[in-house]
Amino acid sequence: MKISVQTISSWLVTLLIPLALLGFAVRILLAPWFLQVEYHMPYFPPDEYGFTTQDRLHWAPYALDYLVNDANISYLGDLKFADGTPLYGERELSHMHDVKGVVQGFLRTWYVGLAALILLGAWAWRGDWKQTYLLGLKRGGWLMVGLVVAFGLFAATSFWDFFSWFHSLFFSGNSWLFLYSDTLIRLFPLQFWQDVFTWAGAIVTIGGLALALGLKPKPNEGS
C-alpha cells in the first residue's frame, strides 16, 4: 500500500506534539511566578539549616536565570552569603553546569520542533491536506495523555525511583546527589521536584486533552 507524504507528515506532527507541550510546560515552570507559588505552599518543608522563605525567594531565581541565560558558571560561582562563604560548592556548580546544558539543549530542540509544526501547518493549509494535519494534532494529544498516564503511574508508585531514573537519563553516576546541608537541596528539596513534575503533568495533560477532544478533523482526506 502506497503511503503518501502527507500521511507521513501527519504522523510526524503526532510525534512532535509531546515535545511541543513539554517545552511549553518547561518554559512556564522556569518563570519566576512558580517559585512564589511553590515556596508559599503550606506543606512546603522548611529549611532545617536556616533559609527563610524570603531567603529562598532571593537565591533561587539566580539558579533559574542561569539555566536560560548566556552566562558562564561564574554567574552562580560568584554568589556569596553575607559572611563571604560561597553559596554553592564546586560539586553543586558542576552539576548546575550540566543541568544548563540539558535544559538549553532541550529548549533548542523544542524551538526546532515548534518551527517544524508551524511549517507543516502552513504546508497543510496551502497543500489542501489540513484535515490530515489536524488528525496528526489530535493523535499527538492522545499520545501525550498516554505518556502522562504511563509515567504518572511510575512516579506514583515510587517517586524516588522515578526521580533517580529521570536523572540517570541525563547525568552520570551520582553527580546529582547532594547533602541535605547543600544549598541546592535547601533551595530545591524533593518536594519541590514532586511539585514540578505534578505541575508539568497537569499542563501537558490539559494541552493533550484540548487537542484530543477539541479537534474534530473531517474524514475526507487520507490519514
PDB file of C-alpha atoms in Angstrom:
ATOM      1  CA  MET A   1       0.000   0.000   0.000  1.00  0.00           C
ATOM      2  CA  LYS A   2       1.380   3.370  -1.012  1.00  0.00           C
ATOM      3  CA  ILE A   3       1.794   5.827   1.846  1.00  0.00           C
ATOM      4  CA  SER A   4       1.563   9.492   0.920  1.00  0.00           C
ATOM      5  CA  VAL A   5       3.987  12.177   2.016  1.00  0.00           C
ATOM      6  CA  GLN A   6       1.061  13.909   3.727  1.00  0.00           C
ATOM      7  CA  THR A   7       0.333  10.801   5.798  1.00  0.00           C
ATOM      8  CA  ILE A   8       3.965  10.527   6.896  1.00  0.00           C
ATOM      9  CA  SER A   9       3.956  14.244   7.730  1.00  0.00           C
ATOM     10  CA  SER A  10       0.777  13.799   9.776  1.00  0.00           C
ATOM     11  CA  TRP A  11       2.460  11.134  11.890  1.00  0.00           C
ATOM     12  CA  LEU A  12       5.482  13.398  12.307  1.00  0.00           C
ATOM     13  CA  VAL A  13       3.082  16.016  13.680  1.00  0.00           C
ATOM     14  CA  THR A  14       1.777  13.402  16.113  1.00  0.00           C
ATOM     15  CA  LEU A  15       5.291  12.703  17.401  1.00  0.00           C
ATOM     16  CA  LEU A  16       6.132  16.401  17.694  1.00  0.00           C
ATOM     17  CA  ILE A  17       3.151  17.245  19.892  1.00  0.00           C
ATOM     18  CA  PRO A  18       4.560  15.779  23.147  1.00  0.00           C
ATOM     19  CA  LEU A  19       7.787  17.721  22.556  1.00  0.00           C
ATOM     20  CA  ALA A  20       5.829  20.916  21.934  1.00  0.00           C
ATOM     21  CA  LEU A  21       3.667  20.525  25.040  1.00  0.00           C
ATOM     22  CA  LEU A  22       6.602  19.562  27.274  1.00  0.00           C
ATOM     23  CA  GLY A  23       8.505  22.607  26.055  1.00  0.00           C
ATOM     24  CA  PHE A  24       5.615  24.883  26.966  1.00  0.00           C
ATOM     25  CA  ALA A  25       5.483  23.283  30.421  1.00  0.00           C
ATOM     26  CA  VAL A  26       9.221  23.782  30.958  1.00  0.00           C
ATOM     27  CA  ARG A  27       9.085  27.425  29.947  1.00  0.00           C
ATOM     28  CA  ILE A  28       6.090  28.050  32.202  1.00  0.00           C
ATOM     29  CA  LEU A  29       7.790  26.428  35.200  1.00  0.00           C
ATOM     30  CA  LEU A  30      11.025  28.347  34.627  1.00  0.00           C
ATOM     31  CA  ALA A  31       9.122  31.606  35.147  1.00  0.00           C
ATOM     32  CA  PRO A  32       9.612  33.483  38.466  1.00  0.00           C
ATOM     33  CA  TRP A  33       5.943  33.139  39.471  1.00  0.00           C
ATOM     34  CA  PHE A  34       6.363  29.413  40.045  1.00  0.00           C
ATOM     35  CA  LEU A  35       8.855  29.998  42.860  1.00  0.00           C
ATOM     36  CA  GLN A  36       6.459  32.440  44.502  1.00  0.00           C
ATOM     37  CA  VAL A  37       3.664  29.894  44.413  1.00  0.00           C
ATOM     38  CA  GLU A  38       5.765  26.896  45.394  1.00  0.00           C
ATOM     39  CA  TYR A  39       7.579  28.410  48.384  1.00  0.00           C
ATOM     40  CA  HIS A  40       4.321  29.720  49.818  1.00  0.00           C
ATOM     41  CA  MET A  41       2.578  26.345  49.732  1.00  0.00           C
ATOM     42  CA  PRO A  42       1.571  25.464  53.315  1.00  0.00           C
ATOM     43  CA  TYR A  43       3.031  21.958  53.020  1.00  0.00           C
ATOM     44  CA  PHE A  44       6.396  23.063  51.611  1.00  0.00           C
ATOM     45  CA  PRO A  45       9.126  21.858  54.003  1.00  0.00           C
ATOM     46  CA  PRO A  46      11.078  24.480  55.937  1.00  0.00           C
ATOM     47  CA  ASP A  47      14.854  24.564  55.669  1.00  0.00           C
ATOM     48  CA  GLU A  48      16.402  22.970  58.742  1.00  0.00           C
ATOM     49  CA  TYR A  49      19.607  24.920  58.152  1.00  0.00           C
ATOM     50  CA  GLY A  50      18.088  28.386  58.314  1.00  0.00           C
ATOM     51  CA  PHE A  51      16.788  29.596  54.967  1.00  0.00           C
ATOM     52  CA  THR A  52      13.577  31.545  55.369  1.00  0.00           C
ATOM     53  CA  THR A  53      11.015  31.743  52.582  1.00  0.00           C
ATOM     54  CA  GLN A  54      12.394  35.164  51.675  1.00  0.00           C
ATOM     55  CA  ASP A  55      15.929  33.754  51.589  1.00  0.00           C
ATOM     56  CA  ARG A  56      14.786  31.085  49.178  1.00  0.00           C
ATOM     57  CA  LEU A  57      12.988  33.652  47.033  1.00  0.00           C
ATOM     58  CA  HIS A  58      16.170  35.725  46.975  1.00  0.00           C
ATOM     59  CA  TRP A  59      18.593  32.962  45.983  1.00  0.00           C
ATOM     60  CA  ALA A  60      16.524  30.524  43.901  1.00  0.00           C
ATOM     61  CA  PRO A  61      15.831  32.886  40.957  1.00  0.00           C
ATOM     62  CA  TYR A  62      19.564  33.059  40.257  1.00  0.00           C
ATOM     63  CA  ALA A  63      19.546  29.315  39.589  1.00  0.00           C
ATOM     64  CA  LEU A  64      16.588  29.543  37.216  1.00  0.00           C
ATOM     65  CA  ASP A  65      18.041  32.585  35.434  1.00  0.00           C
ATOM     66  CA  TYR A  66      21.350  30.772  34.956  1.00  0.00           C
ATOM     67  CA  LEU A  67      19.618  27.899  33.171  1.00  0.00           C
ATOM     68  CA  VAL A  68      18.239  30.142  30.423  1.00  0.00           C
ATOM     69  CA  ASN A  69      20.796  32.963  30.129  1.00  0.00           C
ATOM     70  CA  ASP A  70      24.138  33.021  28.290  1.00  0.00           C
ATOM     71  CA  ALA A  71      26.318  33.461  31.385  1.00  0.00           C
ATOM     72  CA  ASN A  72      29.039  31.024  32.388  1.00  0.00           C
ATOM     73  CA  ILE A  73      29.130  29.230  35.736  1.00  0.00           C
ATOM     74  CA  SER A  74      30.655  32.259  37.461  1.00  0.00           C
ATOM     75  CA  TYR A  75      27.108  33.684  37.438  1.00  0.00           C
ATOM     76  CA  LEU A  76      26.433  31.251  40.291  1.00  0.00           C
ATOM     77  CA  GLY A  77      30.004  30.782  41.481  1.00  0.00           C
ATOM     78  CA  ASP A  78      30.341  34.453  42.430  1.00  0.00           C
ATOM     79  CA  LEU A  79      27.279  34.361  44.713  1.00  0.00           C
ATOM     80  CA  LYS A  80      28.204  34.578  48.399  1.00  0.00           C
ATOM     81  CA  PHE A  81      26.475  34.639  51.741  1.00  0.00           C
ATOM     82  CA  ALA A  82      26.820  37.734  53.934  1.00  0.00           C
ATOM     83  CA  ASP A  83      29.881  36.239  55.653  1.00  0.00           C
ATOM     84  CA  GLY A  84      31.642  35.747  52.316  1.00  0.00           C
ATOM     85  CA  THR A  85      31.075  31.994  52.091  1.00  0.00           C
ATOM     86  CA  PRO A  86      30.276  30.834  48.538  1.00  0.00           C
ATOM     87  CA  LEU A  87      26.609  29.988  48.058  1.00  0.00           C
ATOM     88  CA  TYR A  88      27.450  26.857  46.069  1.00  0.00           C
ATOM     89  CA  GLY A  89      30.235  24.321  46.367  1.00  0.00           C
ATOM     90  CA  GLU A  90      32.256  23.070  43.416  1.00  0.00           C
ATOM     91  CA  ARG A  91      30.195  19.877  43.070  1.00  0.00           C
ATOM     92  CA  GLU A  92      26.979  21.875  43.002  1.00  0.00           C
ATOM     93  CA  LEU A  93      28.394  24.245  40.395  1.00  0.00           C
ATOM     94  CA  SER A  94      29.498  21.324  38.243  1.00  0.00           C
ATOM     95  CA  HIS A  95      26.006  19.852  38.399  1.00  0.00           C
ATOM     96  CA  MET A  96      24.359  23.167  37.535  1.00  0.00           C
ATOM     97  CA  HIS A  97      26.658  23.467  34.534  1.00  0.00           C
ATOM     98  CA  ASP A  98      25.454  20.034  33.400  1.00  0.00           C
ATOM     99  CA  VAL A  99      21.813  20.947  34.056  1.00  0.00           C
ATOM    100  CA  LYS A 100      22.169  24.092  31.966  1.00  0.00           C
ATOM    101  CA  GLY A 101      23.449  22.011  29.071  1.00  0.00           C
ATOM    102  CA  VAL A 102      20.449  19.678  29.307  1.00  0.00           C
ATOM    103  CA  VAL A 103      17.894  22.487  29.652  1.00  0.00           C
ATOM    104  CA  GLN A 104      19.266  24.598  26.832  1.00  0.00           C
ATOM    105  CA  GLY A 105      19.685  21.567  24.596  1.00  0.00           C
ATOM    106  CA  PHE A 106      16.051  20.653  25.217  1.00  0.00           C
ATOM    107  CA  LEU A 107      14.879  24.210  24.560  1.00  0.00           C
ATOM    108  CA  ARG A 108      16.779  24.327  21.258  1.00  0.00           C
ATOM    109  CA  THR A 109      15.144  21.040  20.266  1.00  0.00           C
ATOM    110  CA  TRP A 110      11.787  22.483  21.300  1.00  0.00           C
ATOM    111  CA  TYR A 111      12.265  25.533  19.093  1.00  0.00           C
ATOM    112  CA  VAL A 112      13.087  23.285  16.135  1.00  0.00           C
ATOM    113  CA  GLY A 113      10.012  21.162  16.873  1.00  0.00           C
ATOM    114  CA  LEU A 114       7.749  24.203  17.035  1.00  0.00           C
ATOM    115  CA  ALA A 115       9.179  25.522  13.782  1.00  0.00           C
ATOM    116  CA  ALA A 116       8.538  22.152  12.153  1.00  0.00           C
ATOM    117  CA  LEU A 117       4.933  22.128  13.362  1.00  0.00           C
ATOM    118  CA  ILE A 118       4.351  25.644  12.040  1.00  0.00           C
ATOM    119  CA  LEU A 119       5.922  24.877   8.653  1.00  0.00           C
ATOM    120  CA  LEU A 120       3.975  21.633   8.338  1.00  0.00           C
ATOM    121  CA  GLY A 121       0.811  23.504   9.252  1.00  0.00           C
ATOM    122  CA  ALA A 122       1.454  26.150   6.612  1.00  0.00           C
ATOM    123  CA  TRP A 123       2.133  23.460   4.028  1.00  0.00           C
ATOM    124  CA  ALA A 124      -1.040  21.591   5.044  1.00  0.00           C
ATOM    125  CA  TRP A 125      -3.211  24.681   4.596  1.00  0.00           C
ATOM    126  CA  ARG A 126      -1.645  25.596   1.269  1.00  0.00           C
ATOM    127  CA  GLY A 127      -1.499  21.990   0.084  1.00  0.00           C
ATOM    128  CA  ASP A 128      -5.097  21.181   0.921  1.00  0.00           C
ATOM    129  CA  TRP A 129      -4.356  18.459   3.470  1.00  0.00           C
ATOM    130  CA  LYS A 130      -5.231  20.408   6.603  1.00  0.00           C
ATOM    131  CA  GLN A 131      -7.636  17.707   7.834  1.00  0.00           C
ATOM    132  CA  THR A 132      -4.784  15.191   7.793  1.00  0.00           C
ATOM    133  CA  TYR A 133      -2.644  17.707   9.698  1.00  0.00           C
ATOM    134  CA  LEU A 134      -5.408  18.205  12.278  1.00  0.00           C
ATOM    135  CA  LEU A 135      -5.658  14.443  12.648  1.00  0.00           C
ATOM    136  CA  GLY A 136      -1.948  14.403  13.447  1.00  0.00           C
ATOM    137  CA  LEU A 137      -2.509  17.046  16.134  1.00  0.00           C
ATOM    138  CA  LYS A 138      -5.386  15.049  17.577  1.00  0.00           C
ATOM    139  CA  ARG A 139      -3.342  11.837  17.700  1.00  0.00           C
ATOM    140  CA  GLY A 140      -0.496  13.781  19.293  1.00  0.00           C
ATOM    141  CA  GLY A 141      -2.847  14.931  22.050  1.00  0.00           C
ATOM    142  CA  TRP A 142      -3.807  11.339  22.822  1.00  0.00           C
ATOM    143  CA  LEU A 143      -0.156  10.315  22.702  1.00  0.00           C
ATOM    144  CA  MET A 144       0.661  12.996  25.255  1.00  0.00           C
ATOM    145  CA  VAL A 145      -2.117  11.836  27.567  1.00  0.00           C
ATOM    146  CA  GLY A 146      -0.931   8.240  27.261  1.00  0.00           C
ATOM    147  CA  LEU A 147       2.638   9.190  28.146  1.00  0.00           C
ATOM    148  CA  VAL A 148       1.444  11.142  31.181  1.00  0.00           C
ATOM    149  CA  VAL A 149      -0.551   8.135  32.400  1.00  0.00           C
ATOM    150  CA  ALA A 150       2.409   5.771  31.927  1.00  0.00           C
ATOM    151  CA  PHE A 151       4.998   7.957  33.608  1.00  0.00           C
ATOM    152  CA  GLY A 152       2.486   9.155  36.192  1.00  0.00           C
ATOM    153  CA  LEU A 153       1.895   5.586  37.330  1.00  0.00           C
ATOM    154  CA  PHE A 154       5.650   5.069  37.606  1.00  0.00           C
ATOM    155  CA  ALA A 155       6.072   8.249  39.648  1.00  0.00           C
ATOM    156  CA  ALA A 156       3.082   7.464  41.854  1.00  0.00           C
ATOM    157  CA  THR A 157       4.457   4.004  42.652  1.00  0.00           C
ATOM    158  CA  SER A 158       7.807   5.386  43.825  1.00  0.00           C
ATOM    159  CA  PHE A 159       8.694   8.986  43.124  1.00  0.00           C
ATOM    160  CA  TRP A 160      12.280   8.454  44.262  1.00  0.00           C
ATOM    161  CA  ASP A 161      12.775   5.592  41.796  1.00  0.00           C
ATOM    162  CA  PHE A 162      11.232   7.724  39.053  1.00  0.00           C
ATOM    163  CA  PHE A 163      13.396  10.704  40.049  1.00  0.00           C
ATOM    164  CA  SER A 164      16.527   8.538  40.027  1.00  0.00           C
ATOM    165  CA  TRP A 165      15.649   7.042  36.642  1.00  0.00           C
ATOM    166  CA  PHE A 166      14.995  10.512  35.213  1.00  0.00           C
ATOM    167  CA  HIS A 167      18.412  11.735  36.348  1.00  0.00           C
ATOM    168  CA  SER A 168      20.141   8.625  35.018  1.00  0.00           C
ATOM    169  CA  LEU A 169      18.996   9.643  31.529  1.00  0.00           C
ATOM    170  CA  PHE A 170      20.975  12.887  31.619  1.00  0.00           C
ATOM    171  CA  PHE A 171      23.663  12.685  34.307  1.00  0.00           C
ATOM    172  CA  SER A 172      26.421  10.198  35.031  1.00  0.00           C
ATOM    173  CA  GLY A 173      26.704   8.286  38.284  1.00  0.00           C
ATOM    174  CA  ASN A 174      25.566  10.051  41.428  1.00  0.00           C
ATOM    175  CA  SER A 175      26.678  13.534  40.362  1.00  0.00           C
ATOM    176  CA  TRP A 176      23.166  14.795  41.112  1.00  0.00           C
ATOM    177  CA  LEU A 177      23.086  13.614  44.746  1.00  0.00           C
ATOM    178  CA  PHE A 178      23.883  16.143  47.467  1.00  0.00           C
ATOM    179  CA  LEU A 179      23.882  16.566  51.244  1.00  0.00           C
ATOM    180  CA  TYR A 180      20.803  17.995  52.923  1.00  0.00           C
ATOM    181  CA  SER A 181      23.018  20.882  54.045  1.00  0.00           C
ATOM    182  CA  ASP A 182      23.995  21.787  50.477  1.00  0.00           C
ATOM    183  CA  THR A 183      22.407  24.909  49.036  1.00  0.00           C
ATOM    184  CA  LEU A 184      20.802  23.119  46.092  1.00  0.00           C
ATOM    185  CA  ILE A 185      18.867  20.807  48.404  1.00  0.00           C
ATOM    186  CA  ARG A 186      17.955  23.627  50.767  1.00  0.00           C
ATOM    187  CA  LEU A 187      16.506  25.619  47.874  1.00  0.00           C
ATOM    188  CA  PHE A 188      15.100  22.698  45.896  1.00  0.00           C
ATOM    189  CA  PRO A 189      14.197  19.787  48.195  1.00  0.00           C
ATOM    190  CA  LEU A 190      12.482  16.656  46.908  1.00  0.00           C
ATOM    191  CA  GLN A 191       9.041  18.210  47.495  1.00  0.00           C
ATOM    192  CA  PHE A 192       9.938  20.930  45.012  1.00  0.00           C
ATOM    193  CA  TRP A 193      10.617  18.355  42.296  1.00  0.00           C
ATOM    194  CA  GLN A 194       7.492  16.374  43.105  1.00  0.00           C
ATOM    195  CA  ASP A 195       5.504  19.540  42.555  1.00  0.00           C
ATOM    196  CA  VAL A 196       7.418  20.393  39.373  1.00  0.00           C
ATOM    197  CA  PHE A 197       6.520  17.044  37.834  1.00  0.00           C
ATOM    198  CA  THR A 198       2.926  17.373  39.056  1.00  0.00           C
ATOM    199  CA  TRP A 199       2.567  20.835  37.519  1.00  0.00           C
ATOM    200  CA  ALA A 200       4.238  19.727  34.295  1.00  0.00           C
ATOM    201  CA  GLY A 201       1.983  16.683  34.113  1.00  0.00           C
ATOM    202  CA  ALA A 202      -1.094  18.842  34.599  1.00  0.00           C
ATOM    203  CA  ILE A 203      -0.022  21.360  31.955  1.00  0.00           C
ATOM    204  CA  VAL A 204       0.736  18.788  29.268  1.00  0.00           C
ATOM    205  CA  THR A 205      -2.386  16.771  30.109  1.00  0.00           C
ATOM    206  CA  ILE A 206      -4.592  19.827  29.681  1.00  0.00           C
ATOM    207  CA  GLY A 207      -2.873  20.595  26.387  1.00  0.00           C
ATOM    208  CA  GLY A 208      -3.134  16.997  25.229  1.00  0.00           C
ATOM    209  CA  LEU A 209      -6.809  16.717  26.081  1.00  0.00           C
ATOM    210  CA  ALA A 210      -7.528  20.051  24.406  1.00  0.00           C
ATOM    211  CA  LEU A 211      -6.063  18.694  21.166  1.00  0.00           C
ATOM    212  CA  ALA A 212      -7.522  15.212  21.504  1.00  0.00           C
ATOM    213  CA  LEU A 213     -11.050  16.278  22.360  1.00  0.00           C
ATOM    214  CA  GLY A 214     -11.216  19.732  20.833  1.00  0.00           C
ATOM    215  CA  LEU A 215     -10.109  18.921  17.300  1.00  0.00           C
ATOM    216  CA  LYS A 216     -12.579  17.156  15.000  1.00  0.00           C
ATOM    217  CA  PRO A 217     -10.936  16.676  11.614  1.00  0.00           C
ATOM    218  CA  LYS A 218     -13.246  15.765   8.787  1.00  0.00           C
ATOM    219  CA  PRO A 219     -12.695  12.274   7.335  1.00  0.00           C
ATOM    220  CA  ASN A 220     -12.428  13.485   3.778  1.00  0.00           C
ATOM    221  CA  GLU A 221      -8.692  13.111   3.398  1.00  0.00           C
ATOM    222  CA  GLY A 222      -6.269  10.234   3.800  1.00  0.00           C
ATOM    223  CA  SER A 223      -4.828   9.705   7.274  1.00  0.00           C
TER     224      SER A 223
END
